[in-house]
């Protein structure tokens, strides 16, 4: 039996009216699904093609970090979005992908009767109970006609039962109590793509401001002390442009457009 059943995925895709995932390129091993998708931007690959891998040998995270996961433990995928508009309009897209992950996770929790909630940790992580369940890596490249191609990369911990000491704040669906009936990659992928295509199409027509209220309700950093670069403050939400708002000790509110957030204990 193969690790990813294309027939089963296609059945779920059609039953749920999902248009992305036509096709899904399922790989037992690759360097990185983002590499596969970025390379496809040079060809005529269409929006909605998805690469999914059982194992990555050079998985990437943000800021040059590695994304390491034992083979078969993690949902690792990249979806391609062609010609979505100019790069400056893509700000906030990782938050929108985060909301799609949250949609999927909420559905899985509801199916399993689990009363837990997933939150978005600005700008690209999904947290449950203070631990990282998923990370998002968005990469872009221009094609030969000068049009933008965007790769939406997701790593969602699924089967992992324990993480190395270097990742004390990581969790997986399994560790959160999700039973195996909801953990099939075909089911998870179809559910994620269903949420993703809705969220992304709304983002492309209306921008990030349409999601801010929801993001502020699900903000993992609200009330937390954090440091971003040389700014330290308390998370007080996100502004209309999806920027992180920090209130500094002097009572000033600072809007942050990019950077790595360090949670202070
Ligand atoms: C992060 O937490 O910094 C983002 C991690 C993103 C990992 C996913 S796994 C699938 C895709 N391919 C990669 O090389 N990275 C992303």
PDB file of C-alpha atoms and ligand atoms in Angstrom:
ATOM      1  CA  UNK A   1       0.000   0.000   0.000  1.00  0.00           C
ATOM      2  CA  UNK A   2       1.286   3.424  -0.899  1.00  0.00           C
ATOM      3  CA  UNK A   3       1.577   6.121   1.792  1.00  0.00           C
ATOM      4  CA  UNK A   4      -0.765   8.444  -0.122  1.00  0.00           C
ATOM      5  CA  UNK A   5      -3.812   7.004  -1.896  1.00  0.00           C
ATOM      6  CA  UNK A   6      -4.525   9.162  -4.946  1.00  0.00           C
ATOM      7  CA  UNK A   7      -7.868   7.461  -5.631  1.00  0.00           C
ATOM      8  CA  UNK A   8      -9.087   8.145  -2.113  1.00  0.00           C
ATOM      9  CA  UNK A   9      -7.891  11.757  -2.262  1.00  0.00           C
ATOM     10  CA  UNK A  10      -9.643  12.274  -5.610  1.00  0.00           C
ATOM     11  CA  UNK A  11     -12.856  10.822  -4.152  1.00  0.00           C
ATOM     12  CA  UNK A  12     -12.679  13.242  -1.204  1.00  0.00           C
ATOM     13  CA  UNK A  13     -11.716  16.177  -3.425  1.00  0.00           C
ATOM     14  CA  UNK A  14     -14.716  15.678  -5.696  1.00  0.00           C
ATOM     15  CA  UNK A  15     -17.122  14.964  -2.825  1.00  0.00           C
ATOM     16  CA  UNK A  16     -16.073  18.195  -1.085  1.00  0.00           C
ATOM     17  CA  UNK A  17     -16.037  20.336  -4.244  1.00  0.00           C
ATOM     18  CA  UNK A  18     -12.340  21.158  -3.875  1.00  0.00           C
ATOM     19  CA  UNK A  19     -10.687  22.551  -7.005  1.00  0.00           C
ATOM     20  CA  UNK A  20      -7.102  22.728  -5.727  1.00  0.00           C
ATOM     21  CA  UNK A  21      -5.085  19.520  -5.724  1.00  0.00           C
ATOM     22  CA  UNK A  22      -5.465  18.905  -9.452  1.00  0.00           C
ATOM     23  CA  UNK A  23      -3.080  17.147  -9.465  1.00  0.00           C
ATOM     24  CA  UNK A  24      -1.372  16.229  -6.206  1.00  0.00           C
ATOM     25  CA  UNK A  25       2.200  15.117  -6.803  1.00  0.00           C
ATOM     26  CA  UNK A  26       2.854  12.688  -3.942  1.00  0.00           C
ATOM     27  CA  UNK A  27       6.556  12.010  -3.367  1.00  0.00           C
ATOM     28  CA  UNK A  28       8.052   9.445  -0.984  1.00  0.00           C
ATOM     29  CA  UNK A  29      11.122  11.643  -0.662  1.00  0.00           C
ATOM     30  CA  UNK A  30      12.268  15.026  -1.936  1.00  0.00           C
ATOM     31  CA  UNK A  31      14.615  17.784  -0.822  1.00  0.00           C
ATOM     32  CA  UNK A  32      11.709  20.120  -0.067  1.00  0.00           C
ATOM     33  CA  UNK A  33       8.190  20.361  -1.470  1.00  0.00           C
ATOM     34  CA  UNK A  34       8.800  24.128  -1.718  1.00  0.00           C
ATOM     35  CA  UNK A  35      11.762  23.381  -4.038  1.00  0.00           C
ATOM     36  CA  UNK A  36       9.456  21.314  -6.264  1.00  0.00           C
ATOM     37  CA  UNK A  37       6.849  24.055  -6.427  1.00  0.00           C
ATOM     38  CA  UNK A  38       9.380  26.864  -6.960  1.00  0.00           C
ATOM     39  CA  UNK A  39      10.941  24.934  -9.850  1.00  0.00           C
ATOM     40  CA  UNK A  40       7.492  24.503 -11.415  1.00  0.00           C
ATOM     41  CA  UNK A  41       7.009  28.285 -11.588  1.00  0.00           C
ATOM     42  CA  UNK A  42       9.505  28.288 -14.487  1.00  0.00           C
ATOM     43  CA  UNK A  43       7.244  25.888 -16.410  1.00  0.00           C
ATOM     44  CA  UNK A  44       3.580  26.406 -17.183  1.00  0.00           C
ATOM     45  CA  UNK A  45       2.378  24.729 -13.980  1.00  0.00           C
ATOM     46  CA  UNK A  46      -1.023  26.012 -12.929  1.00  0.00           C
ATOM     47  CA  UNK A  47      -2.435  27.405  -9.694  1.00  0.00           C
ATOM     48  CA  UNK A  48      -3.695  24.715  -7.375  1.00  0.00           C
ATOM     49  CA  UNK A  49      -1.053  22.067  -8.106  1.00  0.00           C
ATOM     50  CA  UNK A  50       0.126  20.535  -4.833  1.00  0.00           C
ATOM     51  CA  UNK A  51       3.286  18.670  -3.858  1.00  0.00           C
ATOM     52  CA  UNK A  52       3.156  16.469  -0.781  1.00  0.00           C
ATOM     53  CA  UNK A  53       6.047  14.442   0.632  1.00  0.00           C
ATOM     54  CA  UNK A  54       6.443  11.630   3.121  1.00  0.00           C
ATOM     55  CA  UNK A  55      10.019  12.744   3.780  1.00  0.00           C
ATOM     56  CA  UNK A  56      12.103  15.863   3.062  1.00  0.00           C
ATOM     57  CA  UNK A  57      15.908  15.783   3.121  1.00  0.00           C
ATOM     58  CA  UNK A  58      16.308  19.586   3.131  1.00  0.00           C
ATOM     59  CA  UNK A  59      13.043  20.889   4.551  1.00  0.00           C
ATOM     60  CA  UNK A  60      13.120  24.628   5.153  1.00  0.00           C
ATOM     61  CA  UNK A  61      11.564  26.850   7.758  1.00  0.00           C
ATOM     62  CA  UNK A  62      11.577  30.641   7.999  1.00  0.00           C
ATOM     63  CA  UNK A  63      14.777  32.637   8.540  1.00  0.00           C
ATOM     64  CA  UNK A  64      17.028  29.880   7.181  1.00  0.00           C
ATOM     65  CA  UNK A  65      15.872  27.332   9.779  1.00  0.00           C
ATOM     66  CA  UNK A  66      15.605  23.643   8.929  1.00  0.00           C
ATOM     67  CA  UNK A  67      12.273  21.865   9.091  1.00  0.00           C
ATOM     68  CA  UNK A  68      13.070  18.355  10.242  1.00  0.00           C
ATOM     69  CA  UNK A  69      10.433  15.631  10.609  1.00  0.00           C
ATOM     70  CA  UNK A  70      10.749  11.838  10.701  1.00  0.00           C
ATOM     71  CA  UNK A  71       9.411  10.188   7.520  1.00  0.00           C
ATOM     72  CA  UNK A  72       5.620   9.864   7.596  1.00  0.00           C
ATOM     73  CA  UNK A  73       5.101  11.909  10.778  1.00  0.00           C
ATOM     74  CA  UNK A  74       4.141  15.257   9.318  1.00  0.00           C
ATOM     75  CA  UNK A  75       1.838  16.639   6.623  1.00  0.00           C
ATOM     76  CA  UNK A  76       4.359  18.443   4.412  1.00  0.00           C
ATOM     77  CA  UNK A  77       3.012  20.154   1.354  1.00  0.00           C
ATOM     78  CA  UNK A  78       3.374  23.069  -1.013  1.00  0.00           C
ATOM     79  CA  UNK A  79       0.593  24.574  -3.087  1.00  0.00           C
ATOM     80  CA  UNK A  80       1.228  26.792  -6.092  1.00  0.00           C
ATOM     81  CA  UNK A  81      -0.489  30.101  -6.689  1.00  0.00           C
ATOM     82  CA  UNK A  82       0.178  31.749 -10.072  1.00  0.00           C
ATOM     83  CA  UNK A  83      -0.215  35.416 -10.974  1.00  0.00           C
ATOM     84  CA  UNK A  84      -1.898  36.517  -7.735  1.00  0.00           C
ATOM     85  CA  UNK A  85      -0.931  40.176  -8.230  1.00  0.00           C
ATOM     86  CA  UNK A  86       2.057  42.264  -7.146  1.00  0.00           C
ATOM     87  CA  UNK A  87       4.332  41.124  -4.277  1.00  0.00           C
ATOM     88  CA  UNK A  88       3.293  44.000  -2.002  1.00  0.00           C
ATOM     89  CA  UNK A  89      -0.271  42.651  -2.056  1.00  0.00           C
ATOM     90  CA  UNK A  90       0.948  39.328  -0.582  1.00  0.00           C
ATOM     91  CA  UNK A  91       1.694  40.803   2.859  1.00  0.00           C
ATOM     92  CA  UNK A  92      -0.395  38.939   5.373  1.00  0.00           C
ATOM     93  CA  UNK A  93      -0.869  35.859   3.182  1.00  0.00           C
ATOM     94  CA  UNK A  94       0.853  33.610   5.741  1.00  0.00           C
ATOM     95  CA  UNK A  95      -1.751  34.700   8.333  1.00  0.00           C
ATOM     96  CA  UNK A  96      -4.513  33.693   5.916  1.00  0.00           C
ATOM     97  CA  UNK A  97      -2.902  30.286   5.336  1.00  0.00           C
ATOM     98  CA  UNK A  98      -2.717  30.010   9.137  1.00  0.00           C
ATOM     99  CA  UNK A  99      -6.473  30.568   9.329  1.00  0.00           C
ATOM    100  CA  UNK A 100      -6.995  27.770   6.783  1.00  0.00           C
ATOM    101  CA  UNK A 101      -4.898  25.459   8.975  1.00  0.00           C
ATOM    102  CA  UNK A 102      -7.021  26.541  11.913  1.00  0.00           C
ATOM    103  CA  UNK A 103     -10.203  25.691   9.942  1.00  0.00           C
ATOM    104  CA  UNK A 104      -8.869  22.190   9.321  1.00  0.00           C
ATOM    105  CA  UNK A 105      -7.718  21.642  12.893  1.00  0.00           C
ATOM    106  CA  UNK A 106     -11.034  22.916  14.321  1.00  0.00           C
ATOM    107  CA  UNK A 107     -12.903  20.474  12.084  1.00  0.00           C
ATOM    108  CA  UNK A 108     -10.694  17.581  13.208  1.00  0.00           C
ATOM    109  CA  UNK A 109     -11.130  18.526  16.893  1.00  0.00           C
ATOM    110  CA  UNK A 110     -14.917  18.770  16.450  1.00  0.00           C
ATOM    111  CA  UNK A 111     -15.050  15.332  14.755  1.00  0.00           C
ATOM    112  CA  UNK A 112     -13.139  13.844  17.668  1.00  0.00           C
ATOM    113  CA  UNK A 113     -15.032  15.708  20.395  1.00  0.00           C
ATOM    114  CA  UNK A 114     -11.855  17.525  21.483  1.00  0.00           C
ATOM    115  CA  UNK A 115     -12.454  20.902  23.124  1.00  0.00           C
ATOM    116  CA  UNK A 116      -9.271  22.686  22.148  1.00  0.00           C
ATOM    117  CA  UNK A 117      -8.686  25.738  20.042  1.00  0.00           C
ATOM    118  CA  UNK A 118      -5.971  26.602  17.546  1.00  0.00           C
ATOM    119  CA  UNK A 119      -4.505  30.120  17.492  1.00  0.00           C
ATOM    120  CA  UNK A 120      -2.366  32.031  15.044  1.00  0.00           C
ATOM    121  CA  UNK A 121       1.068  33.075  16.213  1.00  0.00           C
ATOM    122  CA  UNK A 122       2.060  36.020  14.039  1.00  0.00           C
ATOM    123  CA  UNK A 123       3.271  35.796  11.361  1.00  0.00           C
ATOM    124  CA  UNK A 124       3.311  32.152  10.315  1.00  0.00           C
ATOM    125  CA  UNK A 125       2.650  29.561  13.009  1.00  0.00           C
ATOM    126  CA  UNK A 126      -0.366  27.722  14.366  1.00  0.00           C
ATOM    127  CA  UNK A 127      -0.358  27.037  18.086  1.00  0.00           C
ATOM    128  CA  UNK A 128      -2.532  24.878  20.326  1.00  0.00           C
ATOM    129  CA  UNK A 129      -2.269  25.037  24.122  1.00  0.00           C
ATOM    130  CA  UNK A 130       0.853  27.203  23.855  1.00  0.00           C
ATOM    131  CA  UNK A 131       2.695  24.751  21.566  1.00  0.00           C
ATOM    132  CA  UNK A 132       3.511  24.883  17.877  1.00  0.00           C
ATOM    133  CA  UNK A 133       1.414  22.517  15.774  1.00  0.00           C
ATOM    134  CA  UNK A 134       2.192  23.886  12.320  1.00  0.00           C
ATOM    135  CA  UNK A 135       4.514  26.262  10.483  1.00  0.00           C
ATOM    136  CA  UNK A 136       4.032  28.049   7.193  1.00  0.00           C
ATOM    137  CA  UNK A 137       6.708  29.067   4.710  1.00  0.00           C
ATOM    138  CA  UNK A 138       5.729  31.283   1.795  1.00  0.00           C
ATOM    139  CA  UNK A 139       8.266  31.728  -0.987  1.00  0.00           C
ATOM    140  CA  UNK A 140       7.943  33.619  -4.251  1.00  0.00           C
ATOM    141  CA  UNK A 141       9.578  33.667  -7.651  1.00  0.00           C
ATOM    142  CA  UNK A 142       8.927  35.527 -10.897  1.00  0.00           C
ATOM    143  CA  UNK A 143       8.297  33.511 -14.063  1.00  0.00           C
ATOM    144  CA  UNK A 144       9.890  34.380 -17.395  1.00  0.00           C
ATOM    145  CA  UNK A 145       7.069  36.755 -18.293  1.00  0.00           C
ATOM    146  CA  UNK A 146       7.711  38.690 -15.072  1.00  0.00           C
ATOM    147  CA  UNK A 147       4.585  37.387 -13.315  1.00  0.00           C
ATOM    148  CA  UNK A 148       4.694  36.381  -9.688  1.00  0.00           C
ATOM    149  CA  UNK A 149       4.423  32.765  -8.556  1.00  0.00           C
ATOM    150  CA  UNK A 150       3.775  32.099  -4.881  1.00  0.00           C
ATOM    151  CA  UNK A 151       4.458  28.831  -3.056  1.00  0.00           C
ATOM    152  CA  UNK A 152       2.426  28.159   0.073  1.00  0.00           C
ATOM    153  CA  UNK A 153       4.385  25.644   2.161  1.00  0.00           C
ATOM    154  CA  UNK A 154       2.924  23.941   5.216  1.00  0.00           C
ATOM    155  CA  UNK A 155       4.356  21.575   7.794  1.00  0.00           C
ATOM    156  CA  UNK A 156       1.686  20.212  10.167  1.00  0.00           C
ATOM    157  CA  UNK A 157       2.771  17.745  12.852  1.00  0.00           C
ATOM    158  CA  UNK A 158       0.450  14.759  12.671  1.00  0.00           C
ATOM    159  CA  UNK A 159       1.741  11.457  14.093  1.00  0.00           C
ATOM    160  CA  UNK A 160       4.723  12.583  16.172  1.00  0.00           C
ATOM    161  CA  UNK A 161       4.619  11.241  19.731  1.00  0.00           C
ATOM    162  CA  UNK A 162       7.721  12.951  21.064  1.00  0.00           C
ATOM    163  CA  UNK A 163       9.947  15.773  19.836  1.00  0.00           C
ATOM    164  CA  UNK A 164      13.682  16.246  20.406  1.00  0.00           C
ATOM    165  CA  UNK A 165      14.742  18.386  23.411  1.00  0.00           C
ATOM    166  CA  UNK A 166      15.615  21.157  20.968  1.00  0.00           C
ATOM    167  CA  UNK A 167      11.852  21.531  20.215  1.00  0.00           C
ATOM    168  CA  UNK A 168      10.286  21.761  23.692  1.00  0.00           C
ATOM    169  CA  UNK A 169       7.348  23.811  22.428  1.00  0.00           C
ATOM    170  CA  UNK A 170       6.143  21.547  19.617  1.00  0.00           C
ATOM    171  CA  UNK A 171       3.021  19.420  19.504  1.00  0.00           C
ATOM    172  CA  UNK A 172       1.200  17.153  17.048  1.00  0.00           C
ATOM    173  CA  UNK A 173      -2.424  16.209  16.339  1.00  0.00           C
ATOM    174  CA  UNK A 174      -1.709  12.820  17.901  1.00  0.00           C
ATOM    175  CA  UNK A 175      -0.288  14.365  21.078  1.00  0.00           C
ATOM    176  CA  UNK A 176      -3.397  16.568  21.277  1.00  0.00           C
ATOM    177  CA  UNK A 177      -5.552  13.450  21.428  1.00  0.00           C
ATOM    178  CA  UNK A 178      -6.696  13.073  17.807  1.00  0.00           C
ATOM    179  CA  UNK A 179      -7.422   9.430  16.951  1.00  0.00           C
ATOM    180  CA  UNK A 180      -6.198   7.701  13.802  1.00  0.00           C
ATOM    181  CA  UNK A 181      -9.597   7.855  12.021  1.00  0.00           C
ATOM    182  CA  UNK A 182      -8.994  11.591  11.424  1.00  0.00           C
ATOM    183  CA  UNK A 183      -5.294  11.370  10.630  1.00  0.00           C
ATOM    184  CA  UNK A 184      -5.206  10.023   7.061  1.00  0.00           C
ATOM    185  CA  UNK A 185      -3.172  12.283   4.783  1.00  0.00           C
ATOM    186  CA  UNK A 186      -5.839  12.137   2.065  1.00  0.00           C
ATOM    187  CA  UNK A 187      -8.490  13.424   4.519  1.00  0.00           C
ATOM    188  CA  UNK A 188      -6.228  16.077   6.021  1.00  0.00           C
ATOM    189  CA  UNK A 189      -5.095  17.320   2.614  1.00  0.00           C
ATOM    190  CA  UNK A 190      -8.629  17.531   1.175  1.00  0.00           C
ATOM    191  CA  UNK A 191      -9.859  19.397   4.280  1.00  0.00           C
ATOM    192  CA  UNK A 192      -6.922  21.802   4.205  1.00  0.00           C
ATOM    193  CA  UNK A 193      -7.256  22.569   0.477  1.00  0.00           C
ATOM    194  CA  UNK A 194     -10.991  23.163   0.867  1.00  0.00           C
ATOM    195  CA  UNK A 195     -10.306  25.766   3.545  1.00  0.00           C
ATOM    196  CA  UNK A 196      -7.266  27.172   1.757  1.00  0.00           C
ATOM    197  CA  UNK A 197      -8.909  27.859  -1.590  1.00  0.00           C
ATOM    198  CA  UNK A 198     -11.793  29.716   0.081  1.00  0.00           C
ATOM    199  CA  UNK A 199      -9.502  31.774   2.296  1.00  0.00           C
ATOM    200  CA  UNK A 200      -7.031  32.610  -0.474  1.00  0.00           C
ATOM    201  CA  UNK A 201      -9.715  33.643  -2.952  1.00  0.00           C
ATOM    202  CA  UNK A 202     -11.204  36.008  -0.340  1.00  0.00           C
ATOM    203  CA  UNK A 203      -7.740  37.389   0.367  1.00  0.00           C
ATOM    204  CA  UNK A 204      -7.023  38.014  -3.324  1.00  0.00           C
ATOM    205  CA  UNK A 205     -10.242  39.987  -3.765  1.00  0.00           C
ATOM    206  CA  UNK A 206     -10.352  41.850  -0.452  1.00  0.00           C
ATOM    207  CA  UNK A 207      -6.886  41.831   1.128  1.00  0.00           C
ATOM    208  CA  UNK A 208      -5.857  41.079   4.697  1.00  0.00           C
ATOM    209  CA  UNK A 209      -8.143  43.648   6.339  1.00  0.00           C
ATOM    210  CA  UNK A 210     -11.136  41.289   5.887  1.00  0.00           C
ATOM    211  CA  UNK A 211      -9.519  38.778   8.251  1.00  0.00           C
ATOM    212  CA  UNK A 212      -8.274  41.071  10.987  1.00  0.00           C
ATOM    213  CA  UNK A 213     -11.220  40.720  13.334  1.00  0.00           C
ATOM    214  CA  UNK A 214     -10.953  36.951  13.205  1.00  0.00           C
ATOM    215  CA  UNK A 215      -7.163  37.043  13.546  1.00  0.00           C
ATOM    216  CA  UNK A 216      -7.449  39.259  16.599  1.00  0.00           C
ATOM    217  CA  UNK A 217      -9.844  36.770  18.208  1.00  0.00           C
ATOM    218  CA  UNK A 218      -7.342  33.954  17.593  1.00  0.00           C
ATOM    219  CA  UNK A 219      -4.120  35.812  18.348  1.00  0.00           C
ATOM    220  CA  UNK A 220      -1.666  33.589  20.251  1.00  0.00           C
ATOM    221  CA  UNK A 221       0.442  36.631  21.220  1.00  0.00           C
ATOM    222  CA  UNK A 222      -2.244  38.780  22.811  1.00  0.00           C
ATOM    223  CA  UNK A 223      -1.207  39.697  26.339  1.00  0.00           C
ATOM    224  CA  UNK A 224       2.138  37.911  25.962  1.00  0.00           C
ATOM    225  CA  UNK A 225       5.536  39.546  26.505  1.00  0.00           C
ATOM    226  CA  UNK A 226       7.564  39.245  23.341  1.00  0.00           C
ATOM    227  CA  UNK A 227      10.692  40.540  21.661  1.00  0.00           C
ATOM    228  CA  UNK A 228      10.983  41.288  17.955  1.00  0.00           C
ATOM    229  CA  UNK A 229      14.478  42.482  17.023  1.00  0.00           C
ATOM    230  CA  UNK A 230      15.284  45.183  19.557  1.00  0.00           C
ATOM    231  CA  UNK A 231      11.645  45.925  20.443  1.00  0.00           C
ATOM    232  CA  UNK A 232      10.178  44.387  23.593  1.00  0.00           C
ATOM    233  CA  UNK A 233       6.523  44.712  24.484  1.00  0.00           C
ATOM    234  CA  UNK A 234       3.182  43.090  25.058  1.00  0.00           C
ATOM    235  CA  UNK A 235       1.099  41.758  22.150  1.00  0.00           C
ATOM    236  CA  UNK A 236      -2.045  43.851  21.690  1.00  0.00           C
ATOM    237  CA  UNK A 237      -3.307  42.424  18.387  1.00  0.00           C
ATOM    238  CA  UNK A 238      -2.836  43.168  14.692  1.00  0.00           C
ATOM    239  CA  UNK A 239      -3.674  46.291  12.713  1.00  0.00           C
ATOM    240  CA  UNK A 240      -5.672  46.511   9.454  1.00  0.00           C
ATOM    241  CA  UNK A 241      -2.552  45.705   7.422  1.00  0.00           C
ATOM    242  CA  UNK A 242      -1.827  42.515   9.407  1.00  0.00           C
ATOM    243  CA  UNK A 243       1.082  44.137  11.272  1.00  0.00           C
ATOM    244  CA  UNK A 244       1.794  42.948  14.810  1.00  0.00           C
ATOM    245  CA  UNK A 245       1.013  45.557  17.462  1.00  0.00           C
ATOM    246  CA  UNK A 246       3.220  45.684  20.529  1.00  0.00           C
ATOM    247  CA  UNK A 247       2.743  47.952  23.494  1.00  0.00           C
ATOM    248  CA  UNK A 248       6.123  48.895  24.883  1.00  0.00           C
ATOM    249  CA  UNK A 249       6.869  49.581  28.555  1.00  0.00           C
ATOM    250  CA  UNK A 250       6.591  53.311  27.914  1.00  0.00           C
ATOM    251  CA  UNK A 251       2.978  52.769  26.790  1.00  0.00           C
ATOM    252  CA  UNK A 252       3.741  53.359  23.096  1.00  0.00           C
ATOM    253  CA  UNK A 253       2.119  51.077  20.473  1.00  0.00           C
ATOM    254  CA  UNK A 254       4.499  49.930  17.752  1.00  0.00           C
ATOM    255  CA  UNK A 255       3.372  48.219  14.510  1.00  0.00           C
ATOM    256  CA  UNK A 256       5.752  45.548  13.244  1.00  0.00           C
ATOM    257  CA  UNK A 257       5.696  44.453   9.607  1.00  0.00           C
ATOM    258  CA  UNK A 258       8.271  41.682   9.638  1.00  0.00           C
ATOM    259  CA  UNK A 259      10.572  39.845  12.023  1.00  0.00           C
ATOM    260  CA  UNK A 260      10.978  36.900  14.315  1.00  0.00           C
ATOM    261  CA  UNK A 261       8.883  36.866  17.480  1.00  0.00           C
ATOM    262  CA  UNK A 262      10.538  35.558  20.607  1.00  0.00           C
ATOM    263  CA  UNK A 263       8.142  34.732  23.437  1.00  0.00           C
ATOM    264  CA  UNK A 264       9.526  35.911  26.781  1.00  0.00           C
ATOM    265  CA  UNK A 265       8.611  33.874  29.856  1.00  0.00           C
TER     266      UNK A 265
HETATM  267  C1  LIG B   1       8.467  27.427   9.904  1.00  0.00           C
HETATM  268  O1  LIG B   1       7.941  27.000  10.918  1.00  0.00           O
HETATM  269  O2  LIG B   1       9.476  28.175   9.959  1.00  0.00           O
HETATM  270  C2  LIG B   1       7.886  27.062   8.570  1.00  0.00           C
HETATM  271  C3  LIG B   1       8.034  25.591   8.299  1.00  0.00           C
HETATM  272  C4  LIG B   1       7.488  25.181   6.943  1.00  0.00           C
HETATM  273  C5  LIG B   1       7.784  23.720   6.649  1.00  0.00           C
HETATM  274  C6  LIG B   1       7.111  23.266   5.389  1.00  0.00           C
HETATM  275  S1  LIG B   1       7.200  21.510   5.186  1.00  0.00           S
HETATM  276  C7  LIG B   1       6.623  21.651   3.550  1.00  0.00           C
HETATM  277  C8  LIG B   1       7.296  22.866   2.948  1.00  0.00           C
HETATM  278  N1  LIG B   1       8.584  22.501   2.391  1.00  0.00           N
HETATM  279  C9  LIG B   1       9.588  23.065   3.071  1.00  0.00           C
HETATM  280  O3  LIG B   1      10.805  22.896   2.822  1.00  0.00           O
HETATM  281  N2  LIG B   1       9.111  23.834   4.047  1.00  0.00           N
HETATM  282  C10 LIG B   1       7.670  23.837   4.092  1.00  0.00           C
END
